[in-house]
Amino acid sequence: MPRHRREPRVVASFDSTHEALACEAACKEAGVAGRIIPTPVSIRADCGLAWSMPPEARGDFERLAIGRFTCAGLYELEL
């Protein structure tokens, strides 16, 4: 079985499911690359959902977040 190749990702964590779903809706509407994933165990968060995106999408994500949703933290991980 082939091994999964890890790649750099920026992961946004949230304090609530509401914020995670608001992020997903806003990002999909705006065309910001990424997807909802279970929060990685290396991130301590109150919500079990996170937004995973390629590093090059971080700037668009941060601009989009202003006034639309609040993330608890942004983390650079290999997933």
Coordinates of N, CA and C in Angstrom, one line a residue:
M1 N 0.8 -1.2 0.0 CA 0.0 0.0 0.0 C 0.9 1.2 0.0
P2 N 0.6 2.2 -0.9 CA 1.4 3.4 -0.9 C 1.2 4.3 0.3
R3 N 2.3 4.9 0.7 CA 2.2 5.8 1.9 C 1.7 7.1 1.5
H4 N 0.9 7.7 2.4 CA 0.4 9.1 2.2 C 1.6 10.1 2.3
R5 N 1.7 10.9 1.3 CA 2.7 11.9 1.3 C 2.2 13.1 2.0
R6 N 2.9 13.5 3.0 CA 2.6 14.7 3.8 C 3.0 15.9 3.0
E7 N 2.1 17.0 3.2 CA 2.4 18.2 2.6 C 2.1 19.4 3.5
P8 N 2.7 20.5 3.3 CA 2.5 21.7 4.2 C 1.0 22.2 4.0
R9 N 0.4 22.4 5.2 CA -1.0 23.0 5.2 C -1.0 24.1 6.3
V10 N -1.9 25.0 6.1 CA -2.3 25.9 7.1 C -3.6 25.5 7.6
V11 N -3.7 25.3 9.0 CA -5.0 24.9 9.6 C -5.5 25.9 10.5
A12 N -6.8 26.3 10.3 CA -7.5 27.2 11.2 C -8.3 26.4 12.1
S13 N -8.2 26.8 13.4 CA -9.1 26.1 14.4 C -10.1 27.1 14.8
F14 N -11.2 26.6 15.5 CA -12.4 27.4 15.8 C -12.8 27.1 17.3
D15 N -13.5 28.0 17.9 CA -14.0 27.8 19.2 C -15.4 27.2 19.2
S16 N -16.0 27.2 18.0 CA -17.4 26.7 17.9 C -17.6 26.1 16.5
T17 N -18.6 25.1 16.5 CA -19.0 24.6 15.2 C -19.6 25.6 14.3
H18 N -20.3 26.6 14.9 CA -20.9 27.7 14.1 C -19.8 28.4 13.4
E19 N -18.7 28.8 14.0 CA -17.7 29.5 13.3 C -17.0 28.7 12.2
A20 N -16.8 27.4 12.5 CA -16.2 26.5 11.5 C -17.1 26.5 10.2
L21 N -18.4 26.3 10.4 CA -19.4 26.2 9.3 C -19.5 27.6 8.6
A22 N -19.4 28.7 9.3 CA -19.4 30.0 8.7 C -18.2 30.2 7.8
C23 N -17.1 29.7 8.3 CA -15.8 29.8 7.5 C -15.9 29.0 6.3
E24 N -16.5 27.7 6.4 CA -16.6 26.9 5.2 C -17.5 27.6 4.1
A25 N -18.6 28.1 4.6 CA -19.5 28.7 3.6 C -18.9 30.0 3.0
A26 N -18.2 30.8 3.7 CA -17.6 32.0 3.2 C -16.4 31.6 2.2
C27 N -15.6 30.6 2.6 CA -14.5 30.2 1.8 C -15.0 29.6 0.4
K28 N -16.0 28.8 0.5 CA -16.6 28.2 -0.7 C -17.1 29.3 -1.6
E29 N -17.9 30.2 -1.0 CA -18.4 31.3 -1.8 C -17.4 32.2 -2.5
A30 N -16.3 32.4 -1.8 CA -15.2 33.3 -2.3 C -14.2 32.5 -3.1
G31 N -14.3 31.2 -3.1 CA -13.3 30.4 -3.9 C -12.0 30.3 -3.2
V32 N -11.9 30.4 -1.9 CA -10.7 30.2 -1.2 C -10.4 28.6 -1.0
A33 N -9.3 28.2 -1.5 CA -9.0 26.8 -1.5 C -8.9 26.2 -0.1
G34 N -9.4 25.0 0.1 CA -9.4 24.3 1.4 C -10.6 23.5 1.6
R35 N -10.6 22.9 2.8 CA -11.8 22.1 3.2 C -11.8 21.9 4.7
I36 N -13.0 21.5 5.2 CA -13.2 21.2 6.6 C -12.6 19.8 6.9
I37 N -11.9 19.8 8.0 CA -11.3 18.5 8.4 C -11.5 18.3 9.9
P38 N -11.4 17.1 10.5 CA -11.4 17.0 11.9 C -10.2 17.7 12.5
T39 N -10.3 18.4 13.6 CA -9.2 19.1 14.2 C -8.0 18.2 14.5
P40 N -6.8 18.4 14.0 CA -5.7 17.5 14.3 C -5.4 17.5 15.8
V41 N -5.0 16.3 16.2 CA -4.7 16.1 17.7 C -3.6 17.0 18.2
S42 N -2.8 17.5 17.3 CA -1.7 18.4 17.8 C -2.2 19.8 18.1
I43 N -3.5 20.1 17.8 CA -4.1 21.4 18.0 C -5.1 21.3 19.1
R44 N -5.0 22.1 20.1 CA -5.9 22.1 21.2 C -7.0 23.1 20.9
A45 N -8.3 22.6 20.7 CA -9.4 23.5 20.3 C -10.7 23.0 20.9
D46 N -11.6 24.0 21.1 CA -12.9 23.6 21.7 C -13.8 23.0 20.6
C47 N -13.6 23.2 19.4 CA -14.4 22.6 18.3 C -13.7 21.5 17.6
G48 N -14.4 20.5 17.2 CA -13.8 19.3 16.6 C -13.5 19.5 15.1
L49 N -13.8 20.7 14.5 CA -13.6 21.0 13.1 C -12.6 22.0 12.9
A50 N -11.9 21.9 11.8 CA -10.8 22.9 11.4 C -10.9 23.1 9.9
W51 N -10.3 24.2 9.4 CA -10.2 24.5 8.0 C -8.8 24.3 7.6
S52 N -8.6 23.4 6.6 CA -7.2 23.1 6.1 C -7.1 23.7 4.7
M53 N -6.0 24.4 4.5 CA -5.8 25.1 3.2 C -4.3 25.0 2.8
P54 N -4.0 25.2 1.5 CA -2.6 25.2 1.1 C -2.1 26.6 1.6
P55 N -0.8 26.6 1.9 CA -0.1 27.8 2.4 C -0.4 29.1 1.6
E56 N -0.5 28.9 0.3 CA -0.7 30.1 -0.6 C -2.1 30.7 -0.5
A57 N -3.0 30.0 0.2 CA -4.4 30.5 0.4 C -4.5 31.3 1.7
R58 N -3.5 31.3 2.5 CA -3.5 32.0 3.8 C -3.9 33.5 3.7
G59 N -3.3 34.2 2.8 CA -3.6 35.6 2.7 C -5.1 35.9 2.4
D60 N -5.6 35.2 1.4 CA -7.0 35.3 1.0 C -7.9 34.9 2.2
F61 N -7.6 33.9 2.9 CA -8.3 33.4 4.0 C -8.4 34.5 5.1
E62 N -7.2 35.1 5.4 CA -7.2 36.1 6.5 C -8.0 37.3 6.1
R63 N -7.9 37.7 4.8 CA -8.7 38.9 4.4 C -10.2 38.6 4.4
L64 N -10.6 37.4 4.1 CA -12.0 37.0 4.1 C -12.5 36.9 5.5
A65 N -11.8 36.5 6.4 CA -12.2 36.3 7.8 C -12.7 37.5 8.5
I66 N -12.1 38.7 8.1 CA -12.4 39.9 8.8 C -13.9 40.2 8.7
G67 N -14.6 40.2 9.9 CA -16.0 40.5 9.9 C -17.0 39.4 9.5
R68 N -16.4 38.3 9.1 CA -17.3 37.2 8.6 C -17.3 36.0 9.6
F69 N -16.1 35.7 10.1 CA -16.0 34.6 11.1 C -14.7 34.8 11.9
T70 N -14.6 34.1 13.0 CA -13.4 34.2 13.9 C -12.8 32.8 14.0
C71 N -11.5 32.8 13.7 CA -10.8 31.5 14.0 C -10.0 31.7 15.3
A72 N -9.8 30.6 16.0 CA -9.1 30.6 17.3 C -7.6 30.7 17.1
G73 N -7.1 30.1 16.0 CA -5.7 30.1 15.7 C -5.4 29.6 14.3
L74 N -4.3 29.9 13.8 CA -3.8 29.4 12.5 C -2.4 28.7 12.8
Y75 N -2.3 27.5 12.2 CA -1.2 26.7 12.5 C -0.6 26.2 11.2
E76 N 0.7 26.1 11.1 CA 1.4 25.5 9.9 C 1.8 24.1 10.3
L77 N 1.2 23.2 9.6 CA 1.4 21.7 9.9 C 1.8 21.0 8.6
E78 N 2.3 19.8 8.8 CA 2.5 18.8 7.7 C 1.4 17.8 7.8
L79 N 0.5 17.7 6.9 CA -0.7 16.8 7.0 C -0.6 15.9 5.8

